[in-house]
PDB file of C-alpha atoms in Angstrom:
ATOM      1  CA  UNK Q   1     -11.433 137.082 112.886  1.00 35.00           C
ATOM      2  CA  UNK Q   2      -9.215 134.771 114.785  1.00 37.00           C
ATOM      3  CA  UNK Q   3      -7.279 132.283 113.146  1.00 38.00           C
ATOM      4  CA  UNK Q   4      -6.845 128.891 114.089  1.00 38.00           C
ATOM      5  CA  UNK Q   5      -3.239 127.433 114.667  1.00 37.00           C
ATOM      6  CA  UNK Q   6      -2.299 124.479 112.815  1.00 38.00           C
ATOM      7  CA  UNK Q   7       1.112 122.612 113.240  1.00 40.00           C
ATOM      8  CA  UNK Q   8       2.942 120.826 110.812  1.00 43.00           C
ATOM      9  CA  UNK Q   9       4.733 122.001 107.333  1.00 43.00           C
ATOM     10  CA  UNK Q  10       3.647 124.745 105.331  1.00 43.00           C
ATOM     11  CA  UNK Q  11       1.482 122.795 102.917  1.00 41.00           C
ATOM     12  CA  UNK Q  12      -0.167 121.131 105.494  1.00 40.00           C
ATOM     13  CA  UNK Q  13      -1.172 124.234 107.425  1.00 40.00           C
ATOM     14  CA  UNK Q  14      -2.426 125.325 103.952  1.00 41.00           C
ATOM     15  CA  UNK Q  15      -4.656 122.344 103.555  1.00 40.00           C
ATOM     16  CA  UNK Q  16      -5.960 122.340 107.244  1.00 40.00           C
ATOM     17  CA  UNK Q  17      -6.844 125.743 107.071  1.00 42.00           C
ATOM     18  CA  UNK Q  18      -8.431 125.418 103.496  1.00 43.00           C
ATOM     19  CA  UNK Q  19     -11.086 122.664 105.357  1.00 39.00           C
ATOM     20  CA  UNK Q  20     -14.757 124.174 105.442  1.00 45.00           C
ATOM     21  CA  UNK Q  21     -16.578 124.096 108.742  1.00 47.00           C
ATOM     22  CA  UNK Q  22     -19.004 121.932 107.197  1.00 46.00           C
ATOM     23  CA  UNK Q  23     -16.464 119.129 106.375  1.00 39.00           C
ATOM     24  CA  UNK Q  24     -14.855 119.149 109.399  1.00 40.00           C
ATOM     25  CA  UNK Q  25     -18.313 118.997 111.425  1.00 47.00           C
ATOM     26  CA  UNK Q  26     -18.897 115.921 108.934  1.00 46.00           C
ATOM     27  CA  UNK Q  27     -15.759 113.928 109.880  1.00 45.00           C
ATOM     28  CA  UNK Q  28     -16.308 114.127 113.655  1.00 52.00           C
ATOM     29  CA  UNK Q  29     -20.090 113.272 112.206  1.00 58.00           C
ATOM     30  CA  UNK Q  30     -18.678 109.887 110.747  1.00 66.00           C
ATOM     31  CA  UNK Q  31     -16.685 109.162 113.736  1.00 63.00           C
ATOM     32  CA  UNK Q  32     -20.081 109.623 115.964  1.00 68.00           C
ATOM     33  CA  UNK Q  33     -21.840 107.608 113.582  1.00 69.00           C
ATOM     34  CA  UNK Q  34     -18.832 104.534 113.716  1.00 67.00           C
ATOM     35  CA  UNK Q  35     -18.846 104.689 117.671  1.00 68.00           C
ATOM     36  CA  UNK Q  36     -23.065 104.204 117.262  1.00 69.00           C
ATOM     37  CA  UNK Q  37     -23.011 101.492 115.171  1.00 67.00           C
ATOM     38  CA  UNK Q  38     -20.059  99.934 117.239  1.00 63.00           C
ATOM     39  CA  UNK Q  39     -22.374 100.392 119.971  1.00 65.00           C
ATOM     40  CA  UNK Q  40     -25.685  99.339 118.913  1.00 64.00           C
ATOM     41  CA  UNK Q  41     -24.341  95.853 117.713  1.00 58.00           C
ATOM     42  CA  UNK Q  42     -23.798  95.027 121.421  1.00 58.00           C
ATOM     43  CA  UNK Q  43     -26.630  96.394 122.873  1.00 55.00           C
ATOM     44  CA  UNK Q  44     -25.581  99.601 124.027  1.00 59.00           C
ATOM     45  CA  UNK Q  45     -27.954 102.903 123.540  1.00 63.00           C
ATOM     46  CA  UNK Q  46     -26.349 105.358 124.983  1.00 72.00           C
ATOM     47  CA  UNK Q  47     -23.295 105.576 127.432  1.00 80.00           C
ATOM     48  CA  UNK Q  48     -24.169 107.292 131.328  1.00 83.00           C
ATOM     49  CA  UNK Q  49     -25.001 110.289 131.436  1.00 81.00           C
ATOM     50  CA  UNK Q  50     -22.587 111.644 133.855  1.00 82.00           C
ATOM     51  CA  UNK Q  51     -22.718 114.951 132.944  1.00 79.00           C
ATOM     52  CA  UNK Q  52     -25.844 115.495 135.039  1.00 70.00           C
ATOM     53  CA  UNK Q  53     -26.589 114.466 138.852  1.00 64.00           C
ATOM     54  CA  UNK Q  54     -28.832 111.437 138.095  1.00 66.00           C
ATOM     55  CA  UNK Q  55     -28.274 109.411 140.837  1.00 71.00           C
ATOM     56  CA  UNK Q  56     -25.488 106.215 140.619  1.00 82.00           C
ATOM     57  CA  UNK Q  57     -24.306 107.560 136.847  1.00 87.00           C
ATOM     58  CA  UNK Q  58     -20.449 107.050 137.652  1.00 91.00           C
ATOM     59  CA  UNK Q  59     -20.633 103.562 138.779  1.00 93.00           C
ATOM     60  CA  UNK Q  60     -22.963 103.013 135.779  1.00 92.00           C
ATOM     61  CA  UNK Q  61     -20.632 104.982 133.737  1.00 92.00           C
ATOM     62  CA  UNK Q  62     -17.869 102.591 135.606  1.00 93.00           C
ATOM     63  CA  UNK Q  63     -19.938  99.389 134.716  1.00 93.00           C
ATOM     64  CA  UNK Q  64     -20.020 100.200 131.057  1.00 91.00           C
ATOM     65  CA  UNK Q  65     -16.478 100.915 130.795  1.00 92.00           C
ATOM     66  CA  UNK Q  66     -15.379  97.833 132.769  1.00 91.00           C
ATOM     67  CA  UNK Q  67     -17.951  95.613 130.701  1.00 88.00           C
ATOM     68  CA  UNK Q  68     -16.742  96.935 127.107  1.00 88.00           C
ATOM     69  CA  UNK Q  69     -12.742  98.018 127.877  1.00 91.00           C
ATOM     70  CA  UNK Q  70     -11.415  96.275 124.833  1.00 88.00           C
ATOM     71  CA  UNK Q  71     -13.967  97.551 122.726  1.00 86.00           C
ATOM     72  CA  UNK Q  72     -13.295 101.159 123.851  1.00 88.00           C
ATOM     73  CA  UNK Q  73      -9.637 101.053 123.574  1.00 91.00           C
ATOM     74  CA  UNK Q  74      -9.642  99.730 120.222  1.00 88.00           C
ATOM     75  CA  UNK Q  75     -11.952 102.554 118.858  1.00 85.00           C
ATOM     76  CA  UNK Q  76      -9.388 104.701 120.373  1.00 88.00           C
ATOM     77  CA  UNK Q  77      -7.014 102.939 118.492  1.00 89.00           C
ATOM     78  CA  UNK Q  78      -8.730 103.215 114.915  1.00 86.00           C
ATOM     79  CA  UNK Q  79      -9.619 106.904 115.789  1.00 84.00           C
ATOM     80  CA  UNK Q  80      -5.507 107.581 116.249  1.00 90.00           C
ATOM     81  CA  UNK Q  81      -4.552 105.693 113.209  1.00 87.00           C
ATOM     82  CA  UNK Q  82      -6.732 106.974 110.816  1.00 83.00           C
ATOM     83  CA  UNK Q  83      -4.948 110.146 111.347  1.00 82.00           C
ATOM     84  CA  UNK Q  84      -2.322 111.633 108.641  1.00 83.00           C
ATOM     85  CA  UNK Q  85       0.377 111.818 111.853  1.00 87.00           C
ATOM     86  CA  UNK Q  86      -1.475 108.764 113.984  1.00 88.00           C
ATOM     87  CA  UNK Q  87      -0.956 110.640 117.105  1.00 89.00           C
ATOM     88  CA  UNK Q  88      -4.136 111.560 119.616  1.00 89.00           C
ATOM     89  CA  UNK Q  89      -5.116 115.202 120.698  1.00 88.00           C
ATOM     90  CA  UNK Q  90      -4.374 116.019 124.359  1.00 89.00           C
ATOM     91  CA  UNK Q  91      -7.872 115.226 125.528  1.00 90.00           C
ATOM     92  CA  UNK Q  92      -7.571 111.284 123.447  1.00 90.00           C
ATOM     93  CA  UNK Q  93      -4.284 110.677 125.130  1.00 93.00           C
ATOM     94  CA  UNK Q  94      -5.693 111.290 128.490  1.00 95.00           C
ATOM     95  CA  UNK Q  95      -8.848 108.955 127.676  1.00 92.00           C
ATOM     96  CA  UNK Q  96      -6.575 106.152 126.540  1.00 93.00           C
ATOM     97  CA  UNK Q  97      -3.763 106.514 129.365  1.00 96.00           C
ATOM     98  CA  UNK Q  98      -6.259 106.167 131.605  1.00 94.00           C
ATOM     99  CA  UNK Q  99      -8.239 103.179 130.194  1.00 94.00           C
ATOM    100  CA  UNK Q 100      -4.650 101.678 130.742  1.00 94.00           C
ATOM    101  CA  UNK Q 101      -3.737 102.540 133.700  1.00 95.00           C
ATOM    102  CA  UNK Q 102      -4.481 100.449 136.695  1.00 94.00           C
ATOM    103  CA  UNK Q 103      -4.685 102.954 139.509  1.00 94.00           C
ATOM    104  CA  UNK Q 104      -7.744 104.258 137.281  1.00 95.00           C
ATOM    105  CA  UNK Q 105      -9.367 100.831 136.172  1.00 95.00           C
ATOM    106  CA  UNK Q 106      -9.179  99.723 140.180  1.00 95.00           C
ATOM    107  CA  UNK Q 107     -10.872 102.893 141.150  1.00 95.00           C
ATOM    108  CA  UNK Q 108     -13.715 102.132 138.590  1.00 95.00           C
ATOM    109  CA  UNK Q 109     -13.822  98.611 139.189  1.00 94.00           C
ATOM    110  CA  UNK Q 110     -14.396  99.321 142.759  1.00 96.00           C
ATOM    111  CA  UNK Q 111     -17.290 101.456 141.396  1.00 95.00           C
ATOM    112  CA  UNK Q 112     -18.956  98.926 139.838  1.00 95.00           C
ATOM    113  CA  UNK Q 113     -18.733  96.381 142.047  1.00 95.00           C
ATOM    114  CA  UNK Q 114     -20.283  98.431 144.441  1.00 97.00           C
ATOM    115  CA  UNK Q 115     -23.310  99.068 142.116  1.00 95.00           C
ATOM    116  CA  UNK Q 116     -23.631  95.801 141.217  1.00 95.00           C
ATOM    117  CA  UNK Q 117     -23.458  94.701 144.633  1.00 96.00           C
ATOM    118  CA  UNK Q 118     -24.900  96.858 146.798  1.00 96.00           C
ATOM    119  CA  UNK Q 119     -26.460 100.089 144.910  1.00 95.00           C
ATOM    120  CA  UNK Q 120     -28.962  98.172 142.105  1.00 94.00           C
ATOM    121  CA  UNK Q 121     -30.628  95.501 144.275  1.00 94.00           C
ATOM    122  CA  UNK Q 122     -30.723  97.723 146.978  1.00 94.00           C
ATOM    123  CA  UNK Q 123     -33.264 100.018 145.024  1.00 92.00           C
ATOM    124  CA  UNK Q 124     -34.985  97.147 143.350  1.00 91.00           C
ATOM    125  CA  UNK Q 125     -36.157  96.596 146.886  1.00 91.00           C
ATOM    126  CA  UNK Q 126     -36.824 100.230 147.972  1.00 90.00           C
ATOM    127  CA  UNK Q 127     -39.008 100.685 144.028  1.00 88.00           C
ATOM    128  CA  UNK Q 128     -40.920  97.818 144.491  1.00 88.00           C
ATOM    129  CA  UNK Q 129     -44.616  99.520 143.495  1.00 87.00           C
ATOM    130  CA  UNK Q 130     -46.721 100.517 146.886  1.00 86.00           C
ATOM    131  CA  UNK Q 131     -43.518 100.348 149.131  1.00 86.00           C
ATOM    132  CA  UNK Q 132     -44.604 102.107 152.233  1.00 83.00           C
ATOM    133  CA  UNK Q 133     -41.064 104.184 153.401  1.00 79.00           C
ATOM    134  CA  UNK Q 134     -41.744 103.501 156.998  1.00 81.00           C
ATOM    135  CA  UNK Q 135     -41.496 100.013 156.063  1.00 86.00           C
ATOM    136  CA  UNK Q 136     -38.159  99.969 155.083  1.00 86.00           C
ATOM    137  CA  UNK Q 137     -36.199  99.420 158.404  1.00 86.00           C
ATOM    138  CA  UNK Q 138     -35.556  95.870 158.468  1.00 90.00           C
ATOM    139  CA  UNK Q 139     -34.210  96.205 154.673  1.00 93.00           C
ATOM    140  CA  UNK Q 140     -31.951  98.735 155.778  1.00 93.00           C
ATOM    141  CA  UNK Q 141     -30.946  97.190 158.849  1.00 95.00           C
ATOM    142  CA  UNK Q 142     -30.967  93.531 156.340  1.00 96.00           C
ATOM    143  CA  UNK Q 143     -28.117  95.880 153.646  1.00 97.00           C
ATOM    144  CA  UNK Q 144     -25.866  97.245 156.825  1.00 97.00           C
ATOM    145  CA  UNK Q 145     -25.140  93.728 158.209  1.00 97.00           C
ATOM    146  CA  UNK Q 146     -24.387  92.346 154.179  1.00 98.00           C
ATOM    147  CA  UNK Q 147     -21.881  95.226 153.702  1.00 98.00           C
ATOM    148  CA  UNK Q 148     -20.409  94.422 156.720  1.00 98.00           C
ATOM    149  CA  UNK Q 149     -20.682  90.459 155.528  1.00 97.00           C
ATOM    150  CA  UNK Q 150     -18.413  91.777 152.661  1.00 97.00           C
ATOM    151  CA  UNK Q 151     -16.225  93.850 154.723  1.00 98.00           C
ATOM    152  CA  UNK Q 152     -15.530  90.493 156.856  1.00 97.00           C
ATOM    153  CA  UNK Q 153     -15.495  88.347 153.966  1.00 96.00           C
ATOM    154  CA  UNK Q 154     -14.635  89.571 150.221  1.00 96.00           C
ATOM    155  CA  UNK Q 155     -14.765  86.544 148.456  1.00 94.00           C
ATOM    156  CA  UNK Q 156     -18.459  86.288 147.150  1.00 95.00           C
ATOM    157  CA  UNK Q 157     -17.602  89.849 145.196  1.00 95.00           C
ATOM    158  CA  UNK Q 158     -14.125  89.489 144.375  1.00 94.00           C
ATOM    159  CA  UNK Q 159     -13.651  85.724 144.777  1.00 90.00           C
ATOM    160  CA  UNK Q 160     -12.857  83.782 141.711  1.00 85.00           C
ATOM    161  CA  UNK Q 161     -16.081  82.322 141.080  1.00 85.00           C
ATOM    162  CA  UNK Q 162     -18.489  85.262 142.070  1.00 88.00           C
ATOM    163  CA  UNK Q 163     -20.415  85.909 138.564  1.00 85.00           C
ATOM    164  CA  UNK Q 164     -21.576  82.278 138.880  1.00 86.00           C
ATOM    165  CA  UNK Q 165     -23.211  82.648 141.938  1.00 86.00           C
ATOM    166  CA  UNK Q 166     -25.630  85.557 143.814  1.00 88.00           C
ATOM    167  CA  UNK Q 167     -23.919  84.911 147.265  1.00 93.00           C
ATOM    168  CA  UNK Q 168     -22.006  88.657 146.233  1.00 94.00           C
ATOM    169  CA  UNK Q 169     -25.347  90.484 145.725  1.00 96.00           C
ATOM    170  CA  UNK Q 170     -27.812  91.702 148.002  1.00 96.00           C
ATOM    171  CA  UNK Q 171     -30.864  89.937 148.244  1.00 92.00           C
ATOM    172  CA  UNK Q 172     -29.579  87.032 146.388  1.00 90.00           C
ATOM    173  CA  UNK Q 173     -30.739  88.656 143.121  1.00 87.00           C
ATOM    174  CA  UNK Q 174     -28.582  87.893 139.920  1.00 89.00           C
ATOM    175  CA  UNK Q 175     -25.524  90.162 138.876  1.00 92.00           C
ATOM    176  CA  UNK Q 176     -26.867  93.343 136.306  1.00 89.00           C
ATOM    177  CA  UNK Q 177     -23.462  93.118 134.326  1.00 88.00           C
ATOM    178  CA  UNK Q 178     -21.853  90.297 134.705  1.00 88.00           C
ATOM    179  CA  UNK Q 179     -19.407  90.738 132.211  1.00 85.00           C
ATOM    180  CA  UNK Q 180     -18.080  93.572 133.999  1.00 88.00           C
ATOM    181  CA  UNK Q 181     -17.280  91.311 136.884  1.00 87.00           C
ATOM    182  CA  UNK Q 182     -15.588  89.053 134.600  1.00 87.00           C
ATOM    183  CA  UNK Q 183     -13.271  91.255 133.226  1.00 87.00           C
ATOM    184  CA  UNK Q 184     -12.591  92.563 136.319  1.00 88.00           C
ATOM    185  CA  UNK Q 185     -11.027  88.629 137.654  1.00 86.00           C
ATOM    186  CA  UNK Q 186      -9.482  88.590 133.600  1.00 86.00           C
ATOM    187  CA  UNK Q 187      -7.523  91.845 134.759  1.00 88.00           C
ATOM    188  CA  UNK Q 188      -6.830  90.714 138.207  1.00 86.00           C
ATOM    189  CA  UNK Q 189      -5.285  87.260 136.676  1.00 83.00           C
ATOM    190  CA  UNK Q 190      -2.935  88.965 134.629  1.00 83.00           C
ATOM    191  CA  UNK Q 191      -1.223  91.127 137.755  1.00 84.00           C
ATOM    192  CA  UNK Q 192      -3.439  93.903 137.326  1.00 86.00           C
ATOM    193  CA  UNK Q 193      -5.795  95.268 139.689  1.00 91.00           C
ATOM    194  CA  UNK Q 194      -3.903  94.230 143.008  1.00 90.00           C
ATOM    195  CA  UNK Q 195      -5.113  97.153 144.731  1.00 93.00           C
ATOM    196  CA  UNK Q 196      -8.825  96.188 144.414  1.00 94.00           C
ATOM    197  CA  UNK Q 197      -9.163  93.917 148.045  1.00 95.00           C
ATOM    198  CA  UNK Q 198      -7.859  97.152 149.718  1.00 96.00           C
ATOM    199  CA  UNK Q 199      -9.631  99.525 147.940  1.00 96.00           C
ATOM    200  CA  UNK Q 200     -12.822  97.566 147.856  1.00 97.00           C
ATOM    201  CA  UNK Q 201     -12.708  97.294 152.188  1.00 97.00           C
ATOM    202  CA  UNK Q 202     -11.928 101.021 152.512  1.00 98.00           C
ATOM    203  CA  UNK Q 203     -14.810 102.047 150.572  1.00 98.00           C
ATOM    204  CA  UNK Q 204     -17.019  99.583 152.293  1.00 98.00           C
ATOM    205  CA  UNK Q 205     -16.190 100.464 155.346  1.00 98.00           C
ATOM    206  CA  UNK Q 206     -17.128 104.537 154.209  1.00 98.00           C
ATOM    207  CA  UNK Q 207     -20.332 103.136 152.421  1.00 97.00           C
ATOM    208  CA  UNK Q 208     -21.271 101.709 155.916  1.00 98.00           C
ATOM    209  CA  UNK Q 209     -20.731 104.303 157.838  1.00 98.00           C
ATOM    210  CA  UNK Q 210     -22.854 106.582 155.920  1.00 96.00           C
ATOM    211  CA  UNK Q 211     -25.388 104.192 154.970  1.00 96.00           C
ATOM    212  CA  UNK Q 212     -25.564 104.320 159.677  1.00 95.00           C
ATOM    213  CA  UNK Q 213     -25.534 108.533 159.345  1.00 94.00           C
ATOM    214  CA  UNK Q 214     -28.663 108.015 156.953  1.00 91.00           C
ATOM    215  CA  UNK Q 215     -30.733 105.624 158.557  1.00 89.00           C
ATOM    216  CA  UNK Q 216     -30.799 106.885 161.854  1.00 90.00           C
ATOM    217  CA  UNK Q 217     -35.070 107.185 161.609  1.00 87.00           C
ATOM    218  CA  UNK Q 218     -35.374 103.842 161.657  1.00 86.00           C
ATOM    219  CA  UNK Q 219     -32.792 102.964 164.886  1.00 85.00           C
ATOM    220  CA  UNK Q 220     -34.284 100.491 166.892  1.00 78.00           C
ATOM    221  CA  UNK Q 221     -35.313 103.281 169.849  1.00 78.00           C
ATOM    222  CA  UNK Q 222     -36.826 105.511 166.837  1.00 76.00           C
ATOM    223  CA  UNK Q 223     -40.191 106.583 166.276  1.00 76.00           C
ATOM    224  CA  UNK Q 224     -40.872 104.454 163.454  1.00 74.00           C
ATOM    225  CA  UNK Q 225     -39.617 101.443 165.231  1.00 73.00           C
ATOM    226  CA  UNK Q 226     -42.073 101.884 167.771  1.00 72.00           C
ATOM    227  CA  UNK Q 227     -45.224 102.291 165.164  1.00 75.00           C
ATOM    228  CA  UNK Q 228     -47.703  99.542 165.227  1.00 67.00           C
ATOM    229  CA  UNK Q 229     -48.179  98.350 162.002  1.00 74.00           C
ATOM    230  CA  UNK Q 230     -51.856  99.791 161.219  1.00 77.00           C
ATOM    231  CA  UNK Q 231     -50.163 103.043 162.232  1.00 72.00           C
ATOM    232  CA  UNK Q 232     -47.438 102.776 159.633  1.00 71.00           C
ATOM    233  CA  UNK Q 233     -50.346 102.189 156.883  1.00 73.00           C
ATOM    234  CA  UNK Q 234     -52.153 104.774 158.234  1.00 67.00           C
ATOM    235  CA  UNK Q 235     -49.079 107.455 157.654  1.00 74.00           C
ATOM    236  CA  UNK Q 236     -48.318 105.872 154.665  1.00 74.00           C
ATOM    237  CA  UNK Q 237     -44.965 107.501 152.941  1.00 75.00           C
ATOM    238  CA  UNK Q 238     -43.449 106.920 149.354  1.00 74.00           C
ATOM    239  CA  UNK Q 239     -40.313 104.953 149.124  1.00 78.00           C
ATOM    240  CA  UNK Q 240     -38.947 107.562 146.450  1.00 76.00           C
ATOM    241  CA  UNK Q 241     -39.307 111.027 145.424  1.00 73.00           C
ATOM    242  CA  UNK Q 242     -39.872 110.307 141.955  1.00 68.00           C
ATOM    243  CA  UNK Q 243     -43.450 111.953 141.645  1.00 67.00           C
ATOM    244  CA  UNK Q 244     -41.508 115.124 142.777  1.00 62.00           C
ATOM    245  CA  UNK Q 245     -38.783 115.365 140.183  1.00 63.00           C
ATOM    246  CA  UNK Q 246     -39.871 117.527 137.044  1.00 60.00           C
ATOM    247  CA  UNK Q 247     -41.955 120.274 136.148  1.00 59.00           C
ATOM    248  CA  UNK Q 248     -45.030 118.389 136.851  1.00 58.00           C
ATOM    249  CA  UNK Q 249     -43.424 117.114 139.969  1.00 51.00           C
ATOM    250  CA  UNK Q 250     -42.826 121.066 141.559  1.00 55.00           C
ATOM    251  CA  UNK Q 251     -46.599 121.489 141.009  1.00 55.00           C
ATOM    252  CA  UNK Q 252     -47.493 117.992 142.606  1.00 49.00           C
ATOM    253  CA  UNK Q 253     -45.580 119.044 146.090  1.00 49.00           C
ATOM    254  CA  UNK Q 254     -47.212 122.752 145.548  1.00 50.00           C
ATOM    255  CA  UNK Q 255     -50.622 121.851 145.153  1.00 48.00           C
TER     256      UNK Q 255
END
């Protein structure tokens, strides 16, 4: 059977080593249950799943941690101090440094802005119920020349006021999280989160440049741009693949 190592003095090796497998399952049990009903009191049911490929989970994931930051690093805080040395495992530490370090929070704040911005009104639009797909040019070409409105001109995203008004989201829609956004000008204010204006136009400019590669069917010498409109309706197409996805989506596109 292999043993498991345990640091510290003799007696407290003994007493680690002495803990069942049920009461140890128990106490990381309690701490779930804490972190829940932390949670649930502000309306959060679950955090992103990014352990899966569901589209835009990382910027939600980004979102989330952006919107609650204080909240996580103090239950990181608690979870260290209610420990007989008060010191984090390897995998805490990381979790913690990087909830304080700016390099990371700029990266994710740049995340959700984007989704805020761009990513959730855009497919608001695109799920509206009986949205033909070949009608979906002038949206796209309508979300190119707002990026590029951003690229030119930051300030509706990352200008002071931007929560307060829906000049920084596409379509004109309100922001999803705008506490997120706050924080984010709360961080900024107190010298952190410099980075963001440069890192925000970089990843614009990439976001445009693919968002050209994968509209290309809809260029204004395509085939779809030259469709008369009772054609379109005619070959009507589904804005999303969502009737595809699942088990009883691989027998809708055999049969």
């Amino acid at each position: 059977m292999r043993q498991t190592l345990v640091s510290g003095s003799p007696e407290q090796r003994h007493s680690a080593q002495r803990l069942s497998p049920t009461l140890v399952a128990a106490m990381h049990s309690s701490w779930q249950d804490f972190f829940s009903a932390i949670m649930t009191q502000r309306k959060v049911k679950a955090f992103p799943s990014t352990s899966n490929t569901r589209y835009g989970s990382y910027c939600n994931a980004a979102i989330e941690i952006l919107a609650n930051l204080n909240l996580y690093c103090d239950f990181l805080g608690k979870l260290r101090n209610s420990k007989g040395q008060m010191v984090f495992t390897n995998l805490e530490k990381n979790i913690s440094d990087a909830l304080h370090n700016d390099a990371t929070l700029s990266d994710l704040a740049v995340l959700a802005l984007y989704r805020m911005s761009i990513s959730i009104p855009c497919m608001a639009c695109v799920r509206v119920p009986n949205t033909n797909h070949l009608d979906l040019g002038p949206m796209h070409q309508d979300l190119k020349t707002f990026i590029q409105l951003l690229i030119n001109n930051p300030s509706p995203v990352l200008g002071p006021g931007a929560a307060d008004t829906a000049a920084g989201v596409f379509g004109g829609g309100s922001w999803s999280r705008p506490k997120a956004l706050q924080l984010k000008h709360r961080l900024h204010n107190t010298g952190l989160l410099v980075n963001v204006p440069t890192l925000w136009a970089i990843f614009l400019a990439g976001a445009l440049a693919t968002w050209e590669h994968f509209t290309v069917e809809f260029a204004a010498d395509s085939l779809i741009a030259s469709m008369l409109p009772d054609k379109q309706c005619k070959w009507w197409m589904p804005a999303t693949n969502n009737l595809n996805k699942g088990a009883l989506g691989s027998l809708h596109v055999m049969f």
